[in-house]
PDB file of C-alpha atoms and ligand atoms in Angstrom:
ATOM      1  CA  UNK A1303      50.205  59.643 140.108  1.00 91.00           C
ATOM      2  CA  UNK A1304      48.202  62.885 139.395  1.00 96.00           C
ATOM      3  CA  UNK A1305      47.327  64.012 135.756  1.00 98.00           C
ATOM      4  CA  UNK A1306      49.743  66.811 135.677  1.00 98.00           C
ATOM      5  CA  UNK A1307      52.808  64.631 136.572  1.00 98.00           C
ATOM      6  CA  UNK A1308      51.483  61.853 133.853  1.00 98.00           C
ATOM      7  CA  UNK A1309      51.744  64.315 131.084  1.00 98.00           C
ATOM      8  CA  UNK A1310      54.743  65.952 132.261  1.00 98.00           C
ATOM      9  CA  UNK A1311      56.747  62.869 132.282  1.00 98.00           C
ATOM     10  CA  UNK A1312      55.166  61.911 128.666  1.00 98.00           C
ATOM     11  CA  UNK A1313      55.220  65.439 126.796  1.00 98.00           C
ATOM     12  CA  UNK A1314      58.293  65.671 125.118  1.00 98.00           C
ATOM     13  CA  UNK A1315      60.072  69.664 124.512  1.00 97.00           C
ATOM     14  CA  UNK A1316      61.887  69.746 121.292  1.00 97.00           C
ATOM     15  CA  UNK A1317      63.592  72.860 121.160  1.00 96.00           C
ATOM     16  CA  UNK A1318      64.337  75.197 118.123  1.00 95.00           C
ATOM     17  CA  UNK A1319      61.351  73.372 116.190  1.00 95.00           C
ATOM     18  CA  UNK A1320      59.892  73.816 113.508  1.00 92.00           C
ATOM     19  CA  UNK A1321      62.324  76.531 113.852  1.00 91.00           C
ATOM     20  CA  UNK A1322      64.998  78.627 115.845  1.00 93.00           C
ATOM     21  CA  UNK A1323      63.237  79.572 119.355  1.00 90.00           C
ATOM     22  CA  UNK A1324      60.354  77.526 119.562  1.00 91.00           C
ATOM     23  CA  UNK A1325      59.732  74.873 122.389  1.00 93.00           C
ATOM     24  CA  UNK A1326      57.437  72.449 120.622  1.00 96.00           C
ATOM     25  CA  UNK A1327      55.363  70.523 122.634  1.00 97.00           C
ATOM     26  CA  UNK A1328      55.345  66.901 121.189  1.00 98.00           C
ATOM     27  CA  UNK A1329      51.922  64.861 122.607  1.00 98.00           C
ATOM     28  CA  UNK A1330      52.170  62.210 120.355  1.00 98.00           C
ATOM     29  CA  UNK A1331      53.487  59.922 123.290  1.00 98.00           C
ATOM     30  CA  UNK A1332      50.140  60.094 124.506  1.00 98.00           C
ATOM     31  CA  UNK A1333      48.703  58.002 121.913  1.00 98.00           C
ATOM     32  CA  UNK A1334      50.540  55.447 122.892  1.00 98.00           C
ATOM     33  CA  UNK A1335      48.868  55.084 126.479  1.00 98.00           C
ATOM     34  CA  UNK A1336      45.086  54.344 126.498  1.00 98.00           C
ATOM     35  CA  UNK A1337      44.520  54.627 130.028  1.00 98.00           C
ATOM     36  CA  UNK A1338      45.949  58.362 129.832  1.00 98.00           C
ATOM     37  CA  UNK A1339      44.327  59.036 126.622  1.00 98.00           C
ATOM     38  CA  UNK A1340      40.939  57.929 128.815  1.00 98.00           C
ATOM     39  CA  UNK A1341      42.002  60.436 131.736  1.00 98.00           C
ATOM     40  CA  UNK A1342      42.722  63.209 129.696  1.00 98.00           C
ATOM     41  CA  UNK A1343      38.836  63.335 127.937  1.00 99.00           C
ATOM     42  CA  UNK A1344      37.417  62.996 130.644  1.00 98.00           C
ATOM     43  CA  UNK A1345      39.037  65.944 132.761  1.00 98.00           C
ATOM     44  CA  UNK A1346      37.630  67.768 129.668  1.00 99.00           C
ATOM     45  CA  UNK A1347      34.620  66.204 130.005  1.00 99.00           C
ATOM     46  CA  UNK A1348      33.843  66.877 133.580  1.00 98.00           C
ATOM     47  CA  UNK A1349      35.009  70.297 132.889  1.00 98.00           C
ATOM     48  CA  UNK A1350      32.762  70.710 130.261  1.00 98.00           C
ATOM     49  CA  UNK A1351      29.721  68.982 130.674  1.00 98.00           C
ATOM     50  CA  UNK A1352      26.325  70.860 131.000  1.00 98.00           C
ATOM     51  CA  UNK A1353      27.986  74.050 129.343  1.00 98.00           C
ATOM     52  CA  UNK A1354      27.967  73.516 125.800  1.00 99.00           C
ATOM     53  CA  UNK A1355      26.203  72.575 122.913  1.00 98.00           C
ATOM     54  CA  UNK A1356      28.683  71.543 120.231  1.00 98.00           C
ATOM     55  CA  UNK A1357      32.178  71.576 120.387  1.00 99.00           C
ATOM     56  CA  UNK A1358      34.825  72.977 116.985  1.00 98.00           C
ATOM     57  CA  UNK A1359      38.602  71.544 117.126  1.00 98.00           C
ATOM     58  CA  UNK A1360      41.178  73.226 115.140  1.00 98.00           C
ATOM     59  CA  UNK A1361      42.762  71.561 112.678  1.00 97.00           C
ATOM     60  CA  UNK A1362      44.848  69.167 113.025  1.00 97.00           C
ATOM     61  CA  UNK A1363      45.680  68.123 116.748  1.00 98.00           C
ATOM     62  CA  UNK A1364      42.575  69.904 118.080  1.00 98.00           C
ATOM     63  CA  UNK A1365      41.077  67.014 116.692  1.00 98.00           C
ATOM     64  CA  UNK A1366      42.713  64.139 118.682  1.00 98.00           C
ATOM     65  CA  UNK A1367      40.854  65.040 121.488  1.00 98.00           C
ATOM     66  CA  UNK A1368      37.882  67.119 120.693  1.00 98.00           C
ATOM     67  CA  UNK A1369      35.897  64.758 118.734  1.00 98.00           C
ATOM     68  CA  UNK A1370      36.258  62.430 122.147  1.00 98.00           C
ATOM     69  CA  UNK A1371      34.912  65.345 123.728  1.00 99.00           C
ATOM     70  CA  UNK A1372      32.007  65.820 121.901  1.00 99.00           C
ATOM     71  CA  UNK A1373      30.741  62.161 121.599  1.00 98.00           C
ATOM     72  CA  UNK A1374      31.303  61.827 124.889  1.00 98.00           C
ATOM     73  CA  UNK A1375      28.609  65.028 125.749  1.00 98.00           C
ATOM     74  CA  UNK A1376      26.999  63.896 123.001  1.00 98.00           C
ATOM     75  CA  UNK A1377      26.895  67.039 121.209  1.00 98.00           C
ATOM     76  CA  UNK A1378      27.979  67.505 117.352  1.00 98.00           C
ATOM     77  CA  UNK A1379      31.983  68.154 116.843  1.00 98.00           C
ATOM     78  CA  UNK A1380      32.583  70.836 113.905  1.00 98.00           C
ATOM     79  CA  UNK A1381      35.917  70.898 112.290  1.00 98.00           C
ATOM     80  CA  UNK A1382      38.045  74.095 111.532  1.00 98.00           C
ATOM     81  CA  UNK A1383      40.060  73.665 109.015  1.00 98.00           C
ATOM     82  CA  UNK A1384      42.941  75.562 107.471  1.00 97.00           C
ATOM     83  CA  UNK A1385      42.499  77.191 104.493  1.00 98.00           C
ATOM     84  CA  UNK A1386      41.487  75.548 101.213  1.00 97.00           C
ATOM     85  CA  UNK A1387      40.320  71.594 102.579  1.00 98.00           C
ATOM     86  CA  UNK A1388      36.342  71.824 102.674  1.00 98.00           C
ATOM     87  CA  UNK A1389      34.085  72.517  99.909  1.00 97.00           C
ATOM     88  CA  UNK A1390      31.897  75.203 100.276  1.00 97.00           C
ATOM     89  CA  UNK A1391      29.597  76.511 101.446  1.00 98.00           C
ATOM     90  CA  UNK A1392      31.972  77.939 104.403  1.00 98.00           C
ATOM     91  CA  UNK A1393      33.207  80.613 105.893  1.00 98.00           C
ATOM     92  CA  UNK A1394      36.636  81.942 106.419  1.00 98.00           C
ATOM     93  CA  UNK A1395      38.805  84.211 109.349  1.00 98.00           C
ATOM     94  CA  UNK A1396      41.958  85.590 108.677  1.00 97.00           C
ATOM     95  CA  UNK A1397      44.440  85.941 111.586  1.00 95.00           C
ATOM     96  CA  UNK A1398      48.006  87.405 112.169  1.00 91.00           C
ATOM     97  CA  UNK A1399      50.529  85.367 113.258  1.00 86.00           C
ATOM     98  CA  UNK A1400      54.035  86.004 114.296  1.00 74.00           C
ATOM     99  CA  UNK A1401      55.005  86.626 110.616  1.00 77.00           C
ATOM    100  CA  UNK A1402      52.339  87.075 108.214  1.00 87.00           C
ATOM    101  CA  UNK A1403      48.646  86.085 108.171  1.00 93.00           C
ATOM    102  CA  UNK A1404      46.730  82.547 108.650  1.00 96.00           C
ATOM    103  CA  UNK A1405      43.380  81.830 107.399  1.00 98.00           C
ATOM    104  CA  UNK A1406      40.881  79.412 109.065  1.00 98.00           C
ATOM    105  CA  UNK A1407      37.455  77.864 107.271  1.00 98.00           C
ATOM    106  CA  UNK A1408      34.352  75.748 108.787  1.00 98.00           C
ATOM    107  CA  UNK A1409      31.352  74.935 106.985  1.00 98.00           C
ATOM    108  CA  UNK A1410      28.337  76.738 106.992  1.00 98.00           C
ATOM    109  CA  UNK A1411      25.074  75.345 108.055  1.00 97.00           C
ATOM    110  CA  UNK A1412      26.855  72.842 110.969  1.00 97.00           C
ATOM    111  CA  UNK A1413      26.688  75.695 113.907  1.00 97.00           C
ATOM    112  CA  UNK A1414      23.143  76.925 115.262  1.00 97.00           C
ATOM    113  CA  UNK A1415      22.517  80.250 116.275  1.00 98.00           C
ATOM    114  CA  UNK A1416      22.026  80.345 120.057  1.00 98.00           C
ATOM    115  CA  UNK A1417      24.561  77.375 120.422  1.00 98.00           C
ATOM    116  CA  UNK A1418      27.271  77.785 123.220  1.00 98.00           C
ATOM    117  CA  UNK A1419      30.131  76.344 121.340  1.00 99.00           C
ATOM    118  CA  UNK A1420      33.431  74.662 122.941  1.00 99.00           C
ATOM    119  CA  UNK A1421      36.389  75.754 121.123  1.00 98.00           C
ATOM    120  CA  UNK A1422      39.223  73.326 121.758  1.00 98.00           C
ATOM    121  CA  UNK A1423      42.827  72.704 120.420  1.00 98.00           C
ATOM    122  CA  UNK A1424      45.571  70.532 122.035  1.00 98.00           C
ATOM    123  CA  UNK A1425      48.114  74.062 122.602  1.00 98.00           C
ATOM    124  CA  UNK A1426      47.065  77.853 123.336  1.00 97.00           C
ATOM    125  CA  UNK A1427      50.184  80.009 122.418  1.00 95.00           C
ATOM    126  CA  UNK A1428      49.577  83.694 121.343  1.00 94.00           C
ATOM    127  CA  UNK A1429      45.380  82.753 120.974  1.00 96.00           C
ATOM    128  CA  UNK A1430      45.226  83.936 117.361  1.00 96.00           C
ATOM    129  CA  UNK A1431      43.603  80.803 116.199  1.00 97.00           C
ATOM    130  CA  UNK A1432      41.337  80.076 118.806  1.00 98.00           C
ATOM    131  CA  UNK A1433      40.008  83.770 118.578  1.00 97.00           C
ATOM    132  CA  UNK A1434      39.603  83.573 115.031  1.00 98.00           C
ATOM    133  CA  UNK A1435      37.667  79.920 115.656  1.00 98.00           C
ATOM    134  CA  UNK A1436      35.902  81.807 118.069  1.00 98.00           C
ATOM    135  CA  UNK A1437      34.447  84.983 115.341  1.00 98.00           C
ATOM    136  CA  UNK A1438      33.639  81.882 113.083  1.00 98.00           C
ATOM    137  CA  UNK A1439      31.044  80.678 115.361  1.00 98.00           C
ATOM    138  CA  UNK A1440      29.839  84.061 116.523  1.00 98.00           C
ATOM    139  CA  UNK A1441      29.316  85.041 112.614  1.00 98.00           C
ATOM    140  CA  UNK A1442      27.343  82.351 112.388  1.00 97.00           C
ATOM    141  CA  UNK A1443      25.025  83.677 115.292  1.00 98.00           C
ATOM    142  CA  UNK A1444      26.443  81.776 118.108  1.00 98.00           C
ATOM    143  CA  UNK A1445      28.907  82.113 120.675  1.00 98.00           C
ATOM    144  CA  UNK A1446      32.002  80.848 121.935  1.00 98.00           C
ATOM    145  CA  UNK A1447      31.615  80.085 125.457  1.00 98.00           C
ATOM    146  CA  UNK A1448      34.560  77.744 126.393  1.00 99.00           C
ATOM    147  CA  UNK A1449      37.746  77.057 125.247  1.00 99.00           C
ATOM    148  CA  UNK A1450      40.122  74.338 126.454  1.00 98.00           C
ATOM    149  CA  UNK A1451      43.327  73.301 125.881  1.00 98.00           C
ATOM    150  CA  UNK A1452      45.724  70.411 126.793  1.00 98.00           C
ATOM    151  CA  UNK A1453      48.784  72.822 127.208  1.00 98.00           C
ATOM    152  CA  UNK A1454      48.998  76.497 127.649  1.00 98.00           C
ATOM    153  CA  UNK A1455      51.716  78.916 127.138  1.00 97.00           C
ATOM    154  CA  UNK A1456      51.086  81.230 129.697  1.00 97.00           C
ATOM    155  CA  UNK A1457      53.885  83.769 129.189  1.00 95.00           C
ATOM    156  CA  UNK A1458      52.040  84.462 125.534  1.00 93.00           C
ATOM    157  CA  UNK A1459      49.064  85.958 127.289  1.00 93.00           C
ATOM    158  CA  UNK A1460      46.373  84.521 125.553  1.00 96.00           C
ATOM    159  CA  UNK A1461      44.439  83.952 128.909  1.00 97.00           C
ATOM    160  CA  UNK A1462      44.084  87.715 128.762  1.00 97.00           C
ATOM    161  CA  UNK A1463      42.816  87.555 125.307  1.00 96.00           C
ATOM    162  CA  UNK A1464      40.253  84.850 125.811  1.00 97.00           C
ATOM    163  CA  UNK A1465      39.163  86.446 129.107  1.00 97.00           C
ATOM    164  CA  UNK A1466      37.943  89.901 127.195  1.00 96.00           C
ATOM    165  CA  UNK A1467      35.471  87.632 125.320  1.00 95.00           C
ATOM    166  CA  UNK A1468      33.429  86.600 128.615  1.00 97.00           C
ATOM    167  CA  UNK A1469      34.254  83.302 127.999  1.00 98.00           C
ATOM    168  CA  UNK A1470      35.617  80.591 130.009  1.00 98.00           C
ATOM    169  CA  UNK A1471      39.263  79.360 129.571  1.00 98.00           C
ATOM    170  CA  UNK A1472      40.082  75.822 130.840  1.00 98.00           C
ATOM    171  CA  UNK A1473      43.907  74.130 130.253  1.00 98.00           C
ATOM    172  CA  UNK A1474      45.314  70.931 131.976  1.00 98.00           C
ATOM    173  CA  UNK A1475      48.770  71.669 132.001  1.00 98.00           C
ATOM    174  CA  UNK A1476      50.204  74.999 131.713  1.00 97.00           C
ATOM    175  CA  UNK A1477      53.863  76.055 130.723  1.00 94.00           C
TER     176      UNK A1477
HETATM  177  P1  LIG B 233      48.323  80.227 118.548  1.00 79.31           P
HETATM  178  O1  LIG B 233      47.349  80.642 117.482  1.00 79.31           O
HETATM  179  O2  LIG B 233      49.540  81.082 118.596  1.00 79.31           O
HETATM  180  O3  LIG B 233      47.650  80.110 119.916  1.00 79.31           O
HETATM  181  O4  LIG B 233      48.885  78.795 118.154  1.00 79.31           O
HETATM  182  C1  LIG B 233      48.193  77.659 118.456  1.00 79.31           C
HETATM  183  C2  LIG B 233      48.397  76.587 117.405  1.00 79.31           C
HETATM  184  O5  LIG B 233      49.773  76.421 117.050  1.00 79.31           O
HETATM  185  C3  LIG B 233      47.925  75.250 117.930  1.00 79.31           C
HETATM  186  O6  LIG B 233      47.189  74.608 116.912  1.00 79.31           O
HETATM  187  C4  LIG B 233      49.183  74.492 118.277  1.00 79.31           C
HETATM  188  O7  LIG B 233      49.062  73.136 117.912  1.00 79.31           O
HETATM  189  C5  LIG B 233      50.309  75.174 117.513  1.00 79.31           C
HETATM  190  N1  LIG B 233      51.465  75.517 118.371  1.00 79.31           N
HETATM  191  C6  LIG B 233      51.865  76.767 118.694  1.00 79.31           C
HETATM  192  N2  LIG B 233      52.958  76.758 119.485  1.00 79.31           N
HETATM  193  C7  LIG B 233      53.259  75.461 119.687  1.00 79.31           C
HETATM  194  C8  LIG B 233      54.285  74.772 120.444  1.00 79.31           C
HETATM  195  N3  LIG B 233      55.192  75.432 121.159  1.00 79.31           N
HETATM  196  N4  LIG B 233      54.258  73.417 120.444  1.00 79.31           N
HETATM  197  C9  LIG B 233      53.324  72.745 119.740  1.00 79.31           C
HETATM  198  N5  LIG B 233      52.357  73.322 119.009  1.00 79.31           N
HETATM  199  C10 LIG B 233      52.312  74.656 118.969  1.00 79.31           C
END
């Protein structure tokens, strides 16, 4: 069975959470299968090998796979986090969401100028967080080069978003 069909019969849509028109995209099933767990890095992997130089997940689920990611190109994984977890020195990006504002940190020090940098979460919905993750790293003198994503929500039009950056947008399974 391909990839696409694994995760589609193991990704579970809850609708109307964590609130009223939302299709949330459970993954945790995947945890439970090694061998897909295995597959998953490394399509990522092979997608992302040679191009980077460290790789940032976004807090929390961004995470789950991106730290795989980077040990397997043996590169250093940086975490995002959301506002108010590390201790400084960091950095921080405010971004809009739907309603209201979101703010992202990541340490100082961890990113190299000159790095190309992998920015990765497991979902890309409107692309507010991944764009602010991506101004983190360029603050910092480097640049985002590729993101990558388990699942994107195409109808958001993030794709559009990510593609004014120069940078290269890689999903598995898109929605
Ligand atoms: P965005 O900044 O709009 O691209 O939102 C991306 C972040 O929100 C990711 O960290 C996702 O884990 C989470 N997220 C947004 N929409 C969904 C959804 N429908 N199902 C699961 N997670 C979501």
């Amino acid at each position: 069975m391909k990839l696409i069909e694994k995760l589609n019969e193991t990704i579970v849509n809850i609708p109307d959470f964590p609130k009223e028109g939302i299709q949330f995209k459970d993954i945790t099933p995947i945890f439970l299968n090694p061998e897909l767990y295995e597959e998953i890095i490394a399509r990522f992997v092979e997608n992302a090998k040679g191009k980077v130089d460290a790789v940032c997940g976004i807090e929390s689920r961004g995470y789950l796979f991106g730290i795989a990611i980077a040990v397997a190109l043996k590169v250093p994984f940086i975490l995002i986090r959301k506002k108010g977890k590390l201790p400084p020195p960091f950095i921080g990006e405010k971004y809009d969401l739907e309603y209201g504002t979101s703010e992202i940190e990541m340490k100082t020090g961890h990113i190299k100028a000159g790095q190309r940098v992998l920015i990765h979460d497991d979902l890309l919905a409107t692309g507010g967080t991944a764009i602010a993750a991506a101004k983190l790293v360029e603050r910092q003198g480097a640049k985002a080069t590729l993101f990558s994503f388990l699942i994107e929500l195409e109808a958001l039009g993030a794709r559009e978003k990510i593609d004014k950056t120069g940078a290269e947008l890689f999903s598995i399974l898109k929605y």
